[in-house]
GROMACS .gro file of N, CA and C in nm:
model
  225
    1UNK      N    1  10.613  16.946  10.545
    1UNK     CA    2  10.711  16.995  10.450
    1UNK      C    3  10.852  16.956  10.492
    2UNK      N    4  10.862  17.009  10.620
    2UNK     CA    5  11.012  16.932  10.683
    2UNK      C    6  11.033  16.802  10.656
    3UNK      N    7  10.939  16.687  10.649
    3UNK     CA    8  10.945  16.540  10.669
    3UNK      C    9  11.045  16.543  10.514
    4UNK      N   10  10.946  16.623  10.399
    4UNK     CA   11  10.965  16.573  10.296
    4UNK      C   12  11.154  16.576  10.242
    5UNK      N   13  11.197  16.674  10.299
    5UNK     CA   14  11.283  16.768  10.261
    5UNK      C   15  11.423  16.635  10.326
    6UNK      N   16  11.372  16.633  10.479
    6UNK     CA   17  11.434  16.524  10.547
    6UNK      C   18  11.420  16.351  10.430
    7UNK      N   19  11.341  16.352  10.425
    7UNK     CA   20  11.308  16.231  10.332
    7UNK      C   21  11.420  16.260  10.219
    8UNK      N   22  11.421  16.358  10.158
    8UNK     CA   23  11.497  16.364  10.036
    8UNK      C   24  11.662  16.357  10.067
    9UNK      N   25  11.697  16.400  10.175
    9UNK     CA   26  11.844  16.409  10.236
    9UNK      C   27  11.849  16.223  10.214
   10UNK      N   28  11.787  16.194  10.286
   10UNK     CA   29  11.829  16.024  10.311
   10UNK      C   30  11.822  15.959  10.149
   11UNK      N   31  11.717  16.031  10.072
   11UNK     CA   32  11.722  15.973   9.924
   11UNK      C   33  11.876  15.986   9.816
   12UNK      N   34  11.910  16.100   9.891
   12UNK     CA   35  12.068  16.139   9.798
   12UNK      C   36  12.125  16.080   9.864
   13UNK      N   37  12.142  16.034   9.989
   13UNK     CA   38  12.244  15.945  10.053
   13UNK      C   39  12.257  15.831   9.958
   14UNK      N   40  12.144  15.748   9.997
   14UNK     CA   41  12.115  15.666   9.884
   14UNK      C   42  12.182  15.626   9.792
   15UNK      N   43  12.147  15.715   9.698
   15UNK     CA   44  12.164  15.752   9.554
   15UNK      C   45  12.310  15.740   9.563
   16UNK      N   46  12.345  15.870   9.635
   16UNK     CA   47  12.498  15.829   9.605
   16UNK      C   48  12.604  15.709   9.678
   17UNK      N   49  12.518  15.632   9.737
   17UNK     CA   50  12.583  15.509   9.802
   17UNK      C   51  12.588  15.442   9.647
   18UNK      N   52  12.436  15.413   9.598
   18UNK     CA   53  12.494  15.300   9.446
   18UNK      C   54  12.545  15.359   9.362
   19UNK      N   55  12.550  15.503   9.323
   19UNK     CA   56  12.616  15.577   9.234
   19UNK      C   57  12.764  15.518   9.224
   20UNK      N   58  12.816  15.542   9.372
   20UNK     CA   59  12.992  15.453   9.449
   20UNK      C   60  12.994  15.362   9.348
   21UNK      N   61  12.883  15.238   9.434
   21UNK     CA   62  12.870  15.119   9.398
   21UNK      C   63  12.910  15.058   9.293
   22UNK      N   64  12.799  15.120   9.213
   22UNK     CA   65  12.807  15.102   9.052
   22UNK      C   66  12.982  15.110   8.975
   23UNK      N   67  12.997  15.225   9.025
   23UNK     CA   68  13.163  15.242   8.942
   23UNK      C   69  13.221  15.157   9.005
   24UNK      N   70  13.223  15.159   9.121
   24UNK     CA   71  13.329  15.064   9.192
   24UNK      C   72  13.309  14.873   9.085
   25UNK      N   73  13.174  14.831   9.043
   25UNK     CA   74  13.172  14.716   8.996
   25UNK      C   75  13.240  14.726   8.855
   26UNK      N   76  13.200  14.873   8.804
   26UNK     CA   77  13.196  14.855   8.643
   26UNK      C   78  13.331  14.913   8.611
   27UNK      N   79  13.420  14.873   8.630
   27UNK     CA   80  13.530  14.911   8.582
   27UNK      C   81  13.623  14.873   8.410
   28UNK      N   82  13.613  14.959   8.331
   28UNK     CA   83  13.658  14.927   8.244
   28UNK      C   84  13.822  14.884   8.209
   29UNK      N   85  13.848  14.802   8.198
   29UNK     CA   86  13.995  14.803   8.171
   29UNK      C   87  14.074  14.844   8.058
   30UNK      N   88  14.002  14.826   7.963
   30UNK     CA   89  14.038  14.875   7.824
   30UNK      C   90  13.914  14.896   7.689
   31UNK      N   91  14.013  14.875   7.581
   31UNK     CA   92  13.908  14.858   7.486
   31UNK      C   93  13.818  14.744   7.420
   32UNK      N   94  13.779  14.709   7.366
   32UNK     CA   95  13.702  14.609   7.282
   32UNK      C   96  13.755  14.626   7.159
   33UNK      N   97  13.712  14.519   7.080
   33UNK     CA   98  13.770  14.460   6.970
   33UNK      C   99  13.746  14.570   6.880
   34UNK      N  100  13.560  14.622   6.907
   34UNK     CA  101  13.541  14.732   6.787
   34UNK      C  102  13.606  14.823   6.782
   35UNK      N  103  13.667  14.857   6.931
   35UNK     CA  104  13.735  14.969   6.956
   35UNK      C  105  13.872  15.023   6.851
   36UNK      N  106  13.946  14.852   6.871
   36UNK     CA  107  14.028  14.838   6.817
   36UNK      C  108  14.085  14.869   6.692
   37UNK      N  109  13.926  14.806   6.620
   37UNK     CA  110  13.914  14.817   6.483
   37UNK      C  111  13.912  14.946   6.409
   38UNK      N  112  13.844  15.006   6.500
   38UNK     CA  113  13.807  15.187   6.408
   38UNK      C  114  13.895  15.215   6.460
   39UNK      N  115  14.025  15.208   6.552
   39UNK     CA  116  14.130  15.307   6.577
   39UNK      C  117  14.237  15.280   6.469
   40UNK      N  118  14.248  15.126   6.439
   40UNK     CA  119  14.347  15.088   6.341
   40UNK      C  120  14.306  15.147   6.164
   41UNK      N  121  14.181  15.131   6.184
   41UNK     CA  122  14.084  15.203   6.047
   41UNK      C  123  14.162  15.328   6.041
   42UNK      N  124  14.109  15.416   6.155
   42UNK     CA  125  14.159  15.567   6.150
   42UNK      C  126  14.294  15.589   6.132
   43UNK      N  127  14.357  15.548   6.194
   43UNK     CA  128  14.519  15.539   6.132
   43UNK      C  129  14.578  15.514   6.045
   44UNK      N  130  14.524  15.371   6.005
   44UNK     CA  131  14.577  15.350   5.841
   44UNK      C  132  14.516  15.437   5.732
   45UNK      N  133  14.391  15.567   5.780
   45UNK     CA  134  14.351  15.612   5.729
   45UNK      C  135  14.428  15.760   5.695
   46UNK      N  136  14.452  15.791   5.831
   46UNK     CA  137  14.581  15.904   5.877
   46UNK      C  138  14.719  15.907   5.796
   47UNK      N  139  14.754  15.750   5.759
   47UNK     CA  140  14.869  15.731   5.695
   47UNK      C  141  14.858  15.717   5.569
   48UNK      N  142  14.758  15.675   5.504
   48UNK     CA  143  14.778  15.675   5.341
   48UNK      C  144  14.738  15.837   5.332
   49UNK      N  145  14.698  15.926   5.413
   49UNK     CA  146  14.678  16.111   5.345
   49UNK      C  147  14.810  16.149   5.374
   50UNK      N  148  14.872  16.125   5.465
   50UNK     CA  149  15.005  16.181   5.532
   50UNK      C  150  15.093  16.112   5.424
   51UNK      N  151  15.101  16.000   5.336
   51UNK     CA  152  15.201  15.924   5.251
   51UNK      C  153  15.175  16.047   5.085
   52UNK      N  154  15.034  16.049   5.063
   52UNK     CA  155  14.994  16.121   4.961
   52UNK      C  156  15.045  16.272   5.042
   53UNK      N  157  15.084  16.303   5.101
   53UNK     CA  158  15.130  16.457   5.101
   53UNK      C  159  15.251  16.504   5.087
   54UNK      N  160  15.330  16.362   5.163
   54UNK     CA  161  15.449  16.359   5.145
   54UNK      C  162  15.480  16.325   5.005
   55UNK      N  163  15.426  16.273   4.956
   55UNK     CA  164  15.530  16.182   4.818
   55UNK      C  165  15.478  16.310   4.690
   56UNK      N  166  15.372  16.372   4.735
   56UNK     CA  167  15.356  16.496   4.655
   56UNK      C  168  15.504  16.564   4.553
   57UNK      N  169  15.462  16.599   4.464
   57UNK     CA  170  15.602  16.659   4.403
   57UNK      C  171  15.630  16.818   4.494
   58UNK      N  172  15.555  16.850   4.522
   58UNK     CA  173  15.598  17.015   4.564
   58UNK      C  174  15.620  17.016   4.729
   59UNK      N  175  15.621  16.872   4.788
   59UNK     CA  176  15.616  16.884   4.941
   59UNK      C  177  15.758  16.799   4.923
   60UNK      N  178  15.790  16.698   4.810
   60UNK     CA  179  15.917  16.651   4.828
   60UNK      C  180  16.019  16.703   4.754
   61UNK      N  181  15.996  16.827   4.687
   61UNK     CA  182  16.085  16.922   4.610
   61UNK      C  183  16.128  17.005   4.813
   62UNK      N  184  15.996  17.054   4.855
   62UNK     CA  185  16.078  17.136   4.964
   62UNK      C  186  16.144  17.080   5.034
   63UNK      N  187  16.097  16.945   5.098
   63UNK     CA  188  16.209  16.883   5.207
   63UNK      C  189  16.340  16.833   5.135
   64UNK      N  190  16.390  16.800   5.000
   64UNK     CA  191  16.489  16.803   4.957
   64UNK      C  192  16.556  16.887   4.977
   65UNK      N  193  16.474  17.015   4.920
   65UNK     CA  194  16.556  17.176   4.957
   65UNK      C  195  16.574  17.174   5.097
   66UNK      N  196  16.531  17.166   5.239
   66UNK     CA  197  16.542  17.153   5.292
   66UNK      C  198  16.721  17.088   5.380
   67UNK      N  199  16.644  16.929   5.356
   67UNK     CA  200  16.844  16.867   5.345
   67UNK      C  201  16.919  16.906   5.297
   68UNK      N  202  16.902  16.973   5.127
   68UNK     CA  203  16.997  16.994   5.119
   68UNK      C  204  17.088  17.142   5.204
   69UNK      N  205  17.006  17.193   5.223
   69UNK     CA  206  17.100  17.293   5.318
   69UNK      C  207  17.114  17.306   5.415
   70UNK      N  208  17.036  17.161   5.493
   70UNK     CA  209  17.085  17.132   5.638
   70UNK      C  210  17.255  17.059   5.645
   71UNK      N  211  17.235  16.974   5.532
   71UNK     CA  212  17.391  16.927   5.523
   71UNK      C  213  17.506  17.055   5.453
   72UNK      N  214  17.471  17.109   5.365
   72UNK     CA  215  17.561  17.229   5.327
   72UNK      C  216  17.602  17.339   5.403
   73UNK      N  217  17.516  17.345   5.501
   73UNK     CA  218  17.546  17.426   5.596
   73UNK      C  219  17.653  17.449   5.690
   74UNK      N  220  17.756  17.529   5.729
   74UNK     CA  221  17.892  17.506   5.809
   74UNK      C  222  17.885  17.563   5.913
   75UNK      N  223  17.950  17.496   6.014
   75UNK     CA  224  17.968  17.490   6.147
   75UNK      C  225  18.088  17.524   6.165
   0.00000   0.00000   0.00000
């Protein structure tokens, strides 16, 4: 039973020697092209809802209201 137990100590050594290993080879530097693609997707996707919210009549009635009484305002 001891042998086995001993056996298994030297097996996680092991293990975690190529575990190292492995990351140490596989290092990613960045993204890939697909990567690229669905992030630029998602954004231009982000920006035509964010353009439709803004250009809304009742979201560009408030930020008008808005300016206007940031500039009317006295100091």
């Amino acid at each position: 039973m001891f042998r086995k137990i001993a056996e298994f100590g030297k097996f996680r050594k092991i293990r975690n020697a190529a575990v190292r290993l492995r990351g140490a080879c596989r290092q990613d530097a960045g993204m890939v092209t697909s990567e690229y693609a669905m992030g630029i997707i998602a954004a231009v996707a982000f920006a035509v809802v964010l353009y439709k919210v803004v250009s809304s009549g009742q979201v560009q009635a408030e930020l008008q209201d808005i300016v206007k009484k940031a500039l009317s305002a006295r100091m």
